[in-house]
Amino acid sequence: MSATPDPERQACVPVALNASGLNQSAQLPYGLLVPNIRAAMEGFLDFLGFVNQQLNTRGIQRLESMLMPANFSSIVGEFMSSNRFAGRRSASSPAGWVS
């Protein structure tokens, strides 16, 4: 007999990004490319999964459940703008992005 899966624990593992939902012909500013956006989104999902799994091991609710929506949105925005996932920075481009 198998144990019933814990829905909270299951929710700590993010659903994989469906890349077919990305507009491949999107005109993005500052030299960004669709793969930059995809990498940032996948990076955030990995980050969120890691944090939520760690919180779950301590019996703490998921990050997106404990924060007010505006605070969670701010974390998403800050993560997306980090140069580690969205692209490399350059002092010569308007917002610092290069492809």
mmCIF file of C-alpha atoms in Angstrom:
data_model
loop_
_atom_site.group_PDB
_atom_site.id
_atom_site.type_symbol
_atom_site.label_atom_id
_atom_site.label_comp_id
_atom_site.label_asym_id
_atom_site.label_seq_id
_atom_site.Cartn_x
_atom_site.Cartn_y
_atom_site.Cartn_z
ATOM 1 C CA MET A 1 0.000 0.000 0.000
ATOM 2 C CA SER A 2 1.494 3.346 -1.006
ATOM 3 C CA ALA A 3 1.278 6.500 1.063
ATOM 4 C CA THR A 4 -0.933 9.330 -0.140
ATOM 5 C CA PRO A 5 1.218 12.051 -1.750
ATOM 6 C CA ASP A 6 1.486 15.276 0.248
ATOM 7 C CA PRO A 7 0.049 18.073 -1.961
ATOM 8 C CA GLU A 8 2.173 20.730 -0.227
ATOM 9 C CA ARG A 9 5.344 18.748 -0.861
ATOM 10 C CA GLN A 10 4.328 18.167 -4.488
ATOM 11 C CA ALA A 11 3.743 21.914 -4.908
ATOM 12 C CA CYS A 12 7.379 22.521 -3.908
ATOM 13 C CA VAL A 13 8.527 21.001 -7.192
ATOM 14 C CA PRO A 14 7.875 23.522 -9.976
ATOM 15 C CA VAL A 15 6.260 22.503 -13.233
ATOM 16 C CA ALA A 16 8.791 22.682 -16.083
ATOM 17 C CA LEU A 17 8.646 25.700 -18.347
ATOM 18 C CA ASN A 18 6.692 25.074 -21.551
ATOM 19 C CA ALA A 19 8.995 26.780 -24.061
ATOM 20 C CA SER A 20 6.380 26.515 -26.819
ATOM 21 C CA GLY A 21 4.483 29.231 -24.956
ATOM 22 C CA LEU A 22 7.252 31.759 -25.611
ATOM 23 C CA ASN A 23 6.820 34.102 -28.561
ATOM 24 C CA GLN A 24 9.960 33.363 -30.594
ATOM 25 C CA SER A 25 9.445 36.479 -32.727
ATOM 26 C CA ALA A 26 9.062 38.882 -29.788
ATOM 27 C CA GLN A 27 10.854 42.201 -30.242
ATOM 28 C CA LEU A 28 12.738 42.636 -26.960
ATOM 29 C CA PRO A 29 14.617 45.762 -25.861
ATOM 30 C CA TYR A 30 18.311 46.201 -25.054
ATOM 31 C CA GLY A 31 19.560 43.310 -27.152
ATOM 32 C CA LEU A 32 17.708 40.689 -25.122
ATOM 33 C CA LEU A 33 16.787 37.500 -26.912
ATOM 34 C CA VAL A 34 14.039 34.984 -26.192
ATOM 35 C CA PRO A 35 16.660 32.470 -24.922
ATOM 36 C CA ASN A 36 17.714 35.096 -22.325
ATOM 37 C CA ILE A 37 14.144 35.277 -21.038
ATOM 38 C CA ARG A 38 13.796 31.502 -21.086
ATOM 39 C CA ALA A 39 17.037 31.080 -19.095
ATOM 40 C CA ALA A 40 15.866 33.641 -16.544
ATOM 41 C CA MET A 41 12.494 31.928 -16.154
ATOM 42 C CA GLU A 42 14.066 28.476 -15.817
ATOM 43 C CA GLY A 43 16.581 29.860 -13.333
ATOM 44 C CA PHE A 44 13.798 31.326 -11.225
ATOM 45 C CA LEU A 45 11.861 28.056 -11.273
ATOM 46 C CA ASP A 46 14.991 26.221 -10.101
ATOM 47 C CA PHE A 47 15.546 28.814 -7.358
ATOM 48 C CA LEU A 48 11.919 28.672 -6.229
ATOM 49 C CA GLY A 49 11.917 24.881 -6.180
ATOM 50 C CA PHE A 50 15.100 24.803 -4.100
ATOM 51 C CA VAL A 51 13.835 27.371 -1.587
ATOM 52 C CA ASN A 52 10.411 25.764 -1.294
ATOM 53 C CA GLN A 53 11.841 22.278 -0.807
ATOM 54 C CA GLN A 54 14.117 23.565 1.950
ATOM 55 C CA LEU A 55 11.219 25.370 3.637
ATOM 56 C CA ASN A 56 9.102 22.226 3.376
ATOM 57 C CA THR A 57 11.715 20.133 5.193
ATOM 58 C CA ARG A 58 11.232 22.479 8.149
ATOM 59 C CA GLY A 59 7.448 22.497 7.957
ATOM 60 C CA ILE A 60 7.331 26.096 6.661
ATOM 61 C CA GLN A 61 4.895 27.105 3.942
ATOM 62 C CA ARG A 62 6.083 27.849 0.399
ATOM 63 C CA LEU A 63 7.638 31.248 -0.333
ATOM 64 C CA GLU A 64 4.805 32.298 -2.642
ATOM 65 C CA SER A 65 2.288 31.393 0.080
ATOM 66 C CA MET A 66 3.972 33.280 2.904
ATOM 67 C CA LEU A 67 4.643 36.542 1.056
ATOM 68 C CA MET A 68 2.171 39.181 0.023
ATOM 69 C CA PRO A 69 1.732 39.169 -3.790
ATOM 70 C CA ALA A 70 3.570 42.484 -4.294
ATOM 71 C CA ASN A 71 6.554 41.228 -2.289
ATOM 72 C CA PHE A 72 6.700 37.980 -4.235
ATOM 73 C CA SER A 73 6.428 39.914 -7.502
ATOM 74 C CA SER A 74 9.337 42.088 -6.400
ATOM 75 C CA ILE A 75 11.474 39.003 -5.744
ATOM 76 C CA VAL A 76 10.618 37.672 -9.201
ATOM 77 C CA GLY A 77 11.564 41.002 -10.800
ATOM 78 C CA GLU A 78 14.846 41.274 -8.921
ATOM 79 C CA PHE A 79 15.751 37.720 -9.836
ATOM 80 C CA MET A 80 14.903 38.251 -13.500
ATOM 81 C CA SER A 81 17.053 41.363 -13.697
ATOM 82 C CA SER A 82 20.076 39.659 -12.178
ATOM 83 C CA ASN A 83 22.804 39.352 -14.782
ATOM 84 C CA ARG A 84 23.421 35.707 -13.924
ATOM 85 C CA PHE A 85 20.312 34.483 -15.741
ATOM 86 C CA ALA A 86 19.012 37.083 -18.167
ATOM 87 C CA GLY A 87 22.224 37.882 -20.009
ATOM 88 C CA ARG A 88 25.512 39.673 -19.658
ATOM 89 C CA ARG A 89 25.765 43.352 -18.741
ATOM 90 C CA SER A 90 27.526 45.971 -20.794
ATOM 91 C CA ALA A 91 28.122 49.565 -19.772
ATOM 92 C CA SER A 92 27.583 50.734 -23.355
ATOM 93 C CA SER A 93 23.977 49.590 -23.829
ATOM 94 C CA PRO A 94 21.055 51.614 -22.367
ATOM 95 C CA ALA A 95 20.038 49.143 -19.681
ATOM 96 C CA GLY A 96 23.335 47.323 -19.675
ATOM 97 C CA TRP A 97 22.125 44.228 -21.589
ATOM 98 C CA VAL A 98 23.837 42.483 -24.440
ATOM 99 C CA SER A 99 22.925 39.202 -26.040
#
